[in-house]
Amino acid sequence: MSENNRTDSARPDPDALLAELQREEARSSRGKLKIFFGACAGVGKTYAMLAAAQARLREGVEVLVGVVETHGRAETQKMLQGLEVLPARAQEYRGRTLPEFDLDAALLRRPVLVLVDEFAHSNVPGSRHVKRWQDVDELLAAGIDVYTTLNVQHLESLNDIVGQITGIIVRETVPDHMFDAADEVTLVDLPPEELLDRLSQGKVYLGEQAGRAAQHFFRKGNLLALRELALRRTADRVDAQMRAYRADQSIQPVWQARERLLVCVGPGADAEKLIRSAARLAASLHADWLAVYVETPALQRQVKQQRERVIANLRLAQEMGAETSVLAGAELTVTLLAFARSRNVSKLVVGKSLRSGISRLWRQPLSERLAQRAQDVDVYVVAHELAGDEAPPSRRSASSLFFGDEKPSQRWQGYLAAVFACGLTSALAAALLNVFDPANVVIVFLLTVVLVAIRFGRGPGIAASFLSVLAFDLFFVPPQLSLTVNDTQYLFTFVLMLGVALIISQLAARLQFEARIATYRERRTRALYELGRDLAGALTAASVVEIGLRKLEELFAARLLLLLPDAQDKLQAAGELGSFDLGLAQWVFDHAEPAGMGTQTLPAAGALYIPLKAPMRLRGVLALVIDDHALIATPEQQRLLETCASQIALSLERVHYVEVAQDAIVAMESERLRNSVLSAVSHDLRTPLTSLIGMLSLLQSEKLDAGEQRSALGAMNDEILRMNSLVTNLLDMASLQSGVKLKREWQLLEEVIGSAARGCAGQLQQHRLRVELPRDLPMIEYDAVLIERVLVNLLENAAKYTPAGSEIVISARIEGEQVAVSVCDDGPGLPAGAAERLFDKFTRGTTESSTPGVGLGLAICRTIIAAHGGGIHAENRQPHGAAFTFTLPRGTPPALSLDAE
Amino acid sequence: MNDLTITVVFIEDEAPIRRFLRTTLEHAGMQVFEAENGQRGLLAVASRKPDLVILDLGLPDMDGVEVIRQLRDWTALPILVLSARAQEAEKVAALDAGADDYLTKPFGVDECLARIRVLLRRHAGSSAKNEQVFVFGSVQVDLVQRQVSKNSQSIHLTPIEYRLLTTLIRHAGKVMTHRELLREVWGPNHSESSQYLRVYMGHLRQKLEDDPALPRHIQTETGVGYRLAP
């Protein structure tokens, strides 16, 4: 395709291209999935799969039969010939041993192609994955191709439709995304007549279902409908492929504005149907979809079983591809619409209300309320189907998805308090009756109701309302201590009082609920904020781990462990391993998927393992044991946990890259240093080498007389000594750079001065050296070898930069907690402004001077003195000369008991 | 070559240094047998029965200190060690293992010959130790009378100072490690408290040296020990 063929409008979106490229990459490393798809059992899927496998085998492809159910059919059995069959794994379950597909053996064996029959099969509890399609997913992720078989009734989104048609509900389902993500789907089609034929010949395995139910299933009408479903689903797939192809070829942009669907689910069994409808609608619109549950004060009073059903429904929605949320708000419609607007939802899906007649007048159904308020959102109403076996909920204990269970004792306390408060109010009002008008007594009771409702909620509030009216009647309305009323006017008072009290308690309870929601949200936000803030301050992986664990422990009341990978990507526990399973954590790390409690992988495990995903790579695994499972059951809590995990992962990544950056800076710095060393050294080594070679060739020419020879040899000696001192300095610097390890000992200063002076006696021949030490100079703790280097360097420096005959003085004195040692000369002194720069590496007094030395000497001095905890500086003396002074900490010399004089 | 010719076994793996030292020593009238590794060196010492061994500490086949130990198992002949600077710990280890002295590379011919002479003289003298008076600089030590004088002025030394001085005199010219001195002066129990040694050394310098800060005779070998240079 040439450039000019394309117009600007047809140019593909770079982001889309990138996404496609990434998909392509993921695809190439993943195994290929081929599904043999049929309308129902008996159409010959397994046979077709085996036939395809045989063909591959003939091509020389390594094929392994992971699991194939031949159901004893001879023709299928025959197709197995020549294929390697993987032995089944024995899985213990409730005292029985059941055969199961051996995933680990298949992964270990690593064939090119594995045949795994019955895609929708549920694994025996205790296996790694709950469903076989997850096994297949892992095989694909490992780069192994898979052939599998599937009936249309096992497709998640079609599950309920098939159920309606055939009357048989299938529990084993495969999520649609697995089907859609398959590389190839081969429809194995058989006309219903032929299938019935095969059935009558006994060629169809009917499974463990009772014969009659199966017979009922295999009616021609059913088979026709199933066949149509299978064909249509396959056609949808082809359609999607066509669109993807068009997107690939950038013939035209794919759908531009994505639709977004929101489905509102309740605790009822009908919610399942609602979710499936929404999923189908979303699929046909190619829309994202969200499933939410809104917790209102009314819904908060649900029993525990219902709460679990809500969670189950949300999980179903999640499995079908929805993003799930639990919202809290006082008013269902307001909360729902606010959320819909915030997420740019274009279509709302709700169930049809079952209310009819008078209750419809009393309270409008949700769909109508929504339709009235939602101007910019389409509202879809899905028909209900009455679930007959639903037991009426018992109102034992209230339960909230946000706050966990309310204890029964708390409820009783509320009611007791209501009774007590009303009694107290009656006594108080009776005492005040001579001051109070009965009308004011009513107000006092109302006040009590408000207080009770705010403190103890709706139930006690209502109880207090009734009790107040009763007490008012008994004690304050004549005739007293009787329920009869003389003045009918009081009857109105009772009704009004009760009405006001009820409304107040309702309002107070709602207020309390909202306050609790707000507190809860605030707590969560604060926890996240604190986690983020604390993690931002962490500079090492260890402190990230420490902060992360502390915060999460507070938040989830859980036992936690972080596992971080080492250089070989093997996880290491950053703490006590305890009951956590390292192997499972490693699996989570390798597959980047959560596992353990509450997930689809090894749900029986005692702990939950969450991968720490960061943008660049996985940073580790968070493992936690939570006592109250409900704490992480809601999508909100799970998301909170995931958010925390990703915050920790981000921090770990940040810390990692800080280290990388620091290494890079160090590398750059040392590179720069090396370059300057190289240029300086090459100059300072070449100069003496040049003169050495020159003088040597002079000597070899034998043209020099004896005196000239002697002077040439003397000059050569000088040059060689100079090179020696340069090499010594370079070696010193190199060893100091690789880390100074001091060998400190308590010793006298004069020892090291003496040996330093002896060490550079040669250079000091032309100078006068004087040492002035106070007699009471204490012992100092220092590394003698290194301090000798410092003194030698300072002395050599003095010798080098002062004319012959100059005096060099070494002196020492106590300055506070330091001992200061100076090397002074009476030479020309330091150039102006050079005092501090002198100690930088490779600085010389005058650049490119004829005086050699790369200026390493003073840098070495500074490094050594700094390692001792002292300082070094240079200054000019009056009238002329330079003084180099270094200090060493005095410390406390050890007490010695010396023999008497 | 007659029987009085001094023989030296030189164990060193670097050929240029072998050549340089061989030339030097042969010019000084010594006979040199070279060995380029530790094993051959041990064999050479056993077969040649030399007067002196010069040993480089960095050998390709075995640790130089180990060579010293094996030699010291059966012979007391003087061993001069060659080592690089900044390897004080290695020098101390070699001296503690029984080496008599060391030379730091790079070294000059004169320095090398002077050390060899000191070692040979000391070795010859140690068999017949009959000196009564030891003199260094302006200091006279009468070992029989136990009297020390400087510029003919009597100097008072404490018992430990005197013991220290006589120990140094016994090993004059040879470097003594801290451990050796402590063991000889204080006995084996005090081998860790080198601060005492330093203080007494300071006292000796104060009393015997003209300029204690720039001593001429009681020399400090930084990081290694002390040497009495006569």
mmCIF file of N, CA and C in Angstrom, chain A residues 724 728 732 743 745-748 750-758 769-771 773 775 779 784-786 788-789 810 894-901, chain B residues 85-86 88 105-106 156 158-161 178 194-203 205-207 211-216 219-223 226-227:
data_model
loop_
_atom_site.group_PDB
_atom_site.id
_atom_site.type_symbol
_atom_site.label_atom_id
_atom_site.label_comp_id
_atom_site.label_asym_id
_atom_site.label_seq_id
_atom_site.Cartn_x
_atom_site.Cartn_y
_atom_site.Cartn_z
ATOM 1 N N ASN A 724 56.225 7.152 40.054
ATOM 2 C CA ASN A 724 55.904 6.245 41.154
ATOM 3 C C ASN A 724 54.891 6.885 42.094
ATOM 4 N N THR A 728 51.161 5.598 42.861
ATOM 5 C CA THR A 728 50.761 5.340 44.247
ATOM 6 C C THR A 728 49.464 6.065 44.575
ATOM 7 N N ASP A 732 45.916 4.517 45.573
ATOM 8 C CA ASP A 732 45.270 4.907 46.830
ATOM 9 C C ASP A 732 43.855 5.359 46.587
ATOM 10 N N LYS A 743 41.368 1.224 59.955
ATOM 11 C CA LYS A 743 41.917 0.350 60.992
ATOM 12 C C LYS A 743 42.403 1.300 62.070
ATOM 13 N N GLU A 745 43.435 2.885 65.576
ATOM 14 C CA GLU A 745 44.039 2.482 66.844
ATOM 15 C C GLU A 745 44.451 3.720 67.601
ATOM 16 N N TRP A 746 44.461 3.606 68.911
ATOM 17 C CA TRP A 746 44.921 4.736 69.729
ATOM 18 C C TRP A 746 46.423 4.809 69.643
ATOM 19 N N GLN A 747 46.952 5.939 69.186
ATOM 20 C CA GLN A 747 48.395 6.064 69.077
ATOM 21 C C GLN A 747 48.817 7.530 69.131
ATOM 22 N N LEU A 748 50.135 7.695 69.286
ATOM 23 C CA LEU A 748 50.689 9.046 69.359
ATOM 24 C C LEU A 748 50.820 9.609 67.963
ATOM 25 N N GLU A 750 53.193 11.669 67.009
ATOM 26 C CA GLU A 750 54.584 11.842 66.578
ATOM 27 C C GLU A 750 55.080 10.640 65.785
ATOM 28 N N GLU A 751 54.545 9.456 66.084
ATOM 29 C CA GLU A 751 54.998 8.265 65.367
ATOM 30 C C GLU A 751 54.766 8.419 63.876
ATOM 31 N N VAL A 752 53.533 8.832 63.551
ATOM 32 C CA VAL A 752 53.167 8.899 62.147
ATOM 33 C C VAL A 752 53.853 10.085 61.466
ATOM 34 N N ILE A 753 54.111 11.138 62.229
ATOM 35 C CA ILE A 753 54.842 12.272 61.655
ATOM 36 C C ILE A 753 56.263 11.831 61.319
ATOM 37 N N GLY A 754 56.864 11.103 62.257
ATOM 38 C CA GLY A 754 58.226 10.626 62.039
ATOM 39 C C GLY A 754 58.322 9.741 60.815
ATOM 40 N N SER A 755 57.422 8.790 60.698
ATOM 41 C CA SER A 755 57.526 7.864 59.569
ATOM 42 C C SER A 755 57.171 8.574 58.259
ATOM 43 N N ALA A 756 56.252 9.554 58.302
ATOM 44 C CA ALA A 756 55.926 10.301 57.085
ATOM 45 C C ALA A 756 57.141 11.109 56.634
ATOM 46 N N ALA A 757 57.798 11.743 57.597
ATOM 47 C CA ALA A 757 58.971 12.546 57.253
ATOM 48 C C ALA A 757 60.060 11.656 56.656
ATOM 49 N N ARG A 758 60.215 10.473 57.237
ATOM 50 C CA ARG A 758 61.216 9.546 56.714
ATOM 51 C C ARG A 758 60.827 9.094 55.308
ATOM 52 N N LEU A 769 62.797 20.885 57.629
ATOM 53 C CA LEU A 769 61.548 20.395 58.248
ATOM 54 C C LEU A 769 61.640 20.551 59.759
ATOM 55 N N ARG A 770 60.609 21.121 60.336
ATOM 56 C CA ARG A 770 60.565 21.308 61.786
ATOM 57 C C ARG A 770 59.239 20.753 62.303
ATOM 58 N N VAL A 771 59.292 20.125 63.479
ATOM 59 C CA VAL A 771 58.049 19.599 64.064
ATOM 60 C C VAL A 771 57.826 20.268 65.408
ATOM 61 N N LEU A 773 55.359 19.909 68.454
ATOM 62 C CA LEU A 773 54.224 19.220 69.087
ATOM 63 C C LEU A 773 54.190 19.580 70.563
ATOM 64 N N ARG A 775 53.880 18.848 74.390
ATOM 65 C CA ARG A 775 54.285 17.620 75.088
ATOM 66 C C ARG A 775 53.084 16.837 75.601
ATOM 67 N N MET A 779 46.886 10.742 73.096
ATOM 68 C CA MET A 779 46.792 9.746 72.022
ATOM 69 C C MET A 779 45.539 10.032 71.202
ATOM 70 N N ALA A 784 46.835 4.599 61.121
ATOM 71 C CA ALA A 784 48.184 5.140 60.965
ATOM 72 C C ALA A 784 48.619 5.178 59.504
ATOM 73 N N VAL A 785 48.317 4.114 58.779
ATOM 74 C CA VAL A 785 48.768 4.042 57.387
ATOM 75 C C VAL A 785 48.157 5.187 56.579
ATOM 76 N N LEU A 786 46.852 5.425 56.809
ATOM 77 C CA LEU A 786 46.170 6.446 56.012
ATOM 78 C C LEU A 786 46.605 7.850 56.413
ATOM 79 N N GLU A 788 49.391 8.648 57.646
ATOM 80 C CA GLU A 788 50.742 8.820 57.096
ATOM 81 C C GLU A 788 50.655 9.261 55.640
ATOM 82 N N ARG A 789 49.691 8.676 54.893
ATOM 83 C CA ARG A 789 49.498 9.095 53.502
ATOM 84 C C ARG A 789 49.165 10.585 53.430
ATOM 85 N N ILE A 810 55.578 21.224 60.743
ATOM 86 C CA ILE A 810 54.404 20.414 61.132
ATOM 87 C C ILE A 810 54.096 20.755 62.572
ATOM 88 N N PRO A 894 42.090 5.634 75.963
ATOM 89 C CA PRO A 894 41.966 4.633 77.034
ATOM 90 C C PRO A 894 42.908 4.974 78.175
ATOM 91 N N ALA A 895 42.479 4.674 79.382
ATOM 92 C CA ALA A 895 43.332 4.924 80.547
ATOM 93 C C ALA A 895 44.411 3.844 80.608
ATOM 94 N N LEU A 896 45.643 4.254 80.788
ATOM 95 C CA LEU A 896 46.736 3.292 80.832
ATOM 96 C C LEU A 896 47.403 3.378 82.204
ATOM 97 N N SER A 897 47.787 2.244 82.721
ATOM 98 C CA SER A 897 48.545 2.260 83.973
ATOM 99 C C SER A 897 50.006 1.948 83.637
ATOM 100 N N LEU A 898 50.818 2.982 83.691
ATOM 101 C CA LEU A 898 52.213 2.833 83.279
ATOM 102 C C LEU A 898 53.084 2.575 84.508
ATOM 103 N N ASP A 899 54.220 1.933 84.277
ATOM 104 C CA ASP A 899 55.111 1.684 85.426
ATOM 105 C C ASP A 899 55.767 2.989 85.840
ATOM 106 N N ALA A 900 56.096 3.068 87.110
ATOM 107 C CA ALA A 900 56.616 4.323 87.670
ATOM 108 C C ALA A 900 57.973 4.653 87.078
ATOM 109 N N GLU A 901 58.253 5.930 87.030
ATOM 110 C CA GLU A 901 59.544 6.390 86.519
ATOM 111 C C GLU A 901 60.629 5.980 87.484
ATOM 112 N N ARG B 85 53.273 -1.764 48.411
ATOM 113 C CA ARG B 85 52.785 -0.879 49.459
ATOM 114 C C ARG B 85 51.297 -1.150 49.714
ATOM 115 N N ALA B 86 50.802 -0.618 50.797
ATOM 116 C CA ALA B 86 49.382 -0.758 51.116
ATOM 117 C C ALA B 86 48.996 -2.209 51.360
ATOM 118 N N GLU B 88 49.991 -3.659 54.411
ATOM 119 C CA GLU B 88 50.618 -3.746 55.732
ATOM 120 C C GLU B 88 50.245 -5.040 56.444
ATOM 121 N N LYS B 105 58.132 -2.642 47.364
ATOM 122 C CA LYS B 105 58.340 -2.304 45.957
ATOM 123 C C LYS B 105 57.702 -0.946 45.672
ATOM 124 N N PRO B 106 58.251 -0.081 44.872
ATOM 125 C CA PRO B 106 59.572 -0.254 44.249
ATOM 126 C C PRO B 106 60.689 0.129 45.208
ATOM 127 N N HIS B 156 67.992 7.688 82.776
ATOM 128 C CA HIS B 156 67.218 6.738 83.593
ATOM 129 C C HIS B 156 66.069 6.137 82.779
ATOM 130 N N THR B 158 62.849 3.202 82.898
ATOM 131 C CA THR B 158 62.070 2.292 83.757
ATOM 132 C C THR B 158 62.379 0.867 83.308
ATOM 133 N N PRO B 159 62.042 -0.121 84.146
ATOM 134 C CA PRO B 159 62.357 -1.521 83.777
ATOM 135 C C PRO B 159 61.763 -1.909 82.419
ATOM 136 N N ILE B 160 60.525 -1.491 82.187
ATOM 137 C CA ILE B 160 59.889 -1.889 80.917
ATOM 138 C C ILE B 160 60.573 -1.190 79.753
ATOM 139 N N GLU B 161 60.893 0.082 79.928
ATOM 140 C CA GLU B 161 61.583 0.813 78.867
ATOM 141 C C GLU B 161 62.919 0.145 78.551
ATOM 142 N N HIS B 178 54.400 -5.371 66.282
ATOM 143 C CA HIS B 178 53.859 -5.090 67.616
ATOM 144 C C HIS B 178 53.748 -6.369 68.425
ATOM 145 N N SER B 194 48.534 -2.956 72.448
ATOM 146 C CA SER B 194 49.634 -2.292 71.757
ATOM 147 C C SER B 194 49.732 -0.815 72.120
ATOM 148 N N GLN B 195 48.671 -0.258 72.810
ATOM 149 C CA GLN B 195 48.765 1.136 73.228
ATOM 150 C C GLN B 195 49.914 1.335 74.220
ATOM 151 N N TYR B 196 50.093 0.355 75.119
ATOM 152 C CA TYR B 196 51.196 0.443 76.082
ATOM 153 C C TYR B 196 52.516 0.524 75.337
ATOM 154 N N LEU B 197 52.639 -0.364 74.349
ATOM 155 C CA LEU B 197 53.857 -0.403 73.556
ATOM 156 C C LEU B 197 54.131 0.967 72.955
ATOM 157 N N ARG B 198 53.062 1.580 72.416
ATOM 158 C CA ARG B 198 53.236 2.875 71.759
ATOM 159 C C ARG B 198 53.694 3.939 72.755
ATOM 160 N N VAL B 199 53.087 3.902 73.961
ATOM 161 C CA VAL B 199 53.446 4.904 74.962
ATOM 162 C C VAL B 199 54.909 4.741 75.377
ATOM 163 N N TYR B 200 55.333 3.498 75.621
ATOM 164 C CA TYR B 200 56.711 3.288 76.067
ATOM 165 C C TYR B 200 57.696 3.616 74.953
ATOM 166 N N MET B 201 57.288 3.321 73.717
ATOM 167 C CA MET B 201 58.125 3.691 72.591
ATOM 168 C C MET B 201 58.298 5.208 72.552
ATOM 169 N N GLY B 202 57.182 5.907 72.819
ATOM 170 C CA GLY B 202 57.225 7.367 72.870
ATOM 171 C C GLY B 202 58.210 7.823 73.946
ATOM 172 N N HIS B 203 58.156 7.169 75.113
ATOM 173 C CA HIS B 203 59.080 7.529 76.205
ATOM 174 C C HIS B 203 60.524 7.328 75.763
ATOM 175 N N ARG B 205 61.720 7.355 72.776
ATOM 176 C CA ARG B 205 62.109 8.378 71.808
ATOM 177 C C ARG B 205 62.417 9.707 72.515
ATOM 178 N N GLN B 206 61.532 10.015 73.500
ATOM 179 C CA GLN B 206 61.735 11.276 74.236
ATOM 180 C C GLN B 206 63.103 11.280 74.916
ATOM 181 N N LYS B 207 63.446 10.121 75.476
ATOM 182 C CA LYS B 207 64.663 10.079 76.274
ATOM 183 C C LYS B 207 65.922 9.921 75.429
ATOM 184 N N ASP B 211 65.549 14.596 68.260
ATOM 185 C CA ASP B 211 64.237 15.178 67.946
ATOM 186 C C ASP B 211 63.225 14.038 67.951
ATOM 187 N N PRO B 212 62.499 13.895 69.043
ATOM 188 C CA PRO B 212 61.609 12.714 69.157
ATOM 189 C C PRO B 212 60.574 12.635 68.025
ATOM 190 N N ALA B 213 60.189 13.788 67.470
ATOM 191 C CA ALA B 213 59.178 13.747 66.415
ATOM 192 C C ALA B 213 59.783 13.327 65.080
ATOM 193 N N LEU B 214 61.087 13.506 64.936
ATOM 194 C CA LEU B 214 61.759 13.070 63.705
ATOM 195 C C LEU B 214 62.898 12.119 64.094
ATOM 196 N N PRO B 215 62.515 10.931 64.594
ATOM 197 C CA PRO B 215 63.533 10.032 65.144
ATOM 198 C C PRO B 215 64.464 9.488 64.051
ATOM 199 N N ARG B 216 65.695 9.282 64.411
ATOM 200 C CA ARG B 216 66.658 8.732 63.455
ATOM 201 C C ARG B 216 66.892 7.252 63.694
ATOM 202 N N GLN B 219 62.760 3.889 64.822
ATOM 203 C CA GLN B 219 61.890 4.225 63.699
ATOM 204 C C GLN B 219 60.564 3.474 63.773
ATOM 205 N N THR B 220 59.521 4.181 63.348
ATOM 206 C CA THR B 220 58.203 3.541 63.273
ATOM 207 C C THR B 220 57.985 3.049 61.846
ATOM 208 N N GLU B 221 57.654 1.807 61.698
ATOM 209 C CA GLU B 221 57.229 1.284 60.394
ATOM 210 C C GLU B 221 55.702 1.268 60.446
ATOM 211 N N THR B 222 55.112 2.294 59.863
ATOM 212 C CA THR B 222 53.671 2.495 60.055
ATOM 213 C C THR B 222 52.858 1.267 59.663
ATOM 214 N N GLY B 223 51.989 0.885 60.573
ATOM 215 C CA GLY B 223 51.104 -0.242 60.301
ATOM 216 C C GLY B 223 51.773 -1.584 60.497
ATOM 217 N N TYR B 226 58.183 -1.583 64.692
ATOM 218 C CA TYR B 226 59.297 -0.656 64.963
ATOM 219 C C TYR B 226 60.605 -1.290 64.527
ATOM 220 N N ARG B 227 61.561 -0.420 64.304
ATOM 221 C CA ARG B 227 62.883 -0.892 63.910
ATOM 222 C C ARG B 227 63.925 -0.005 64.600
#
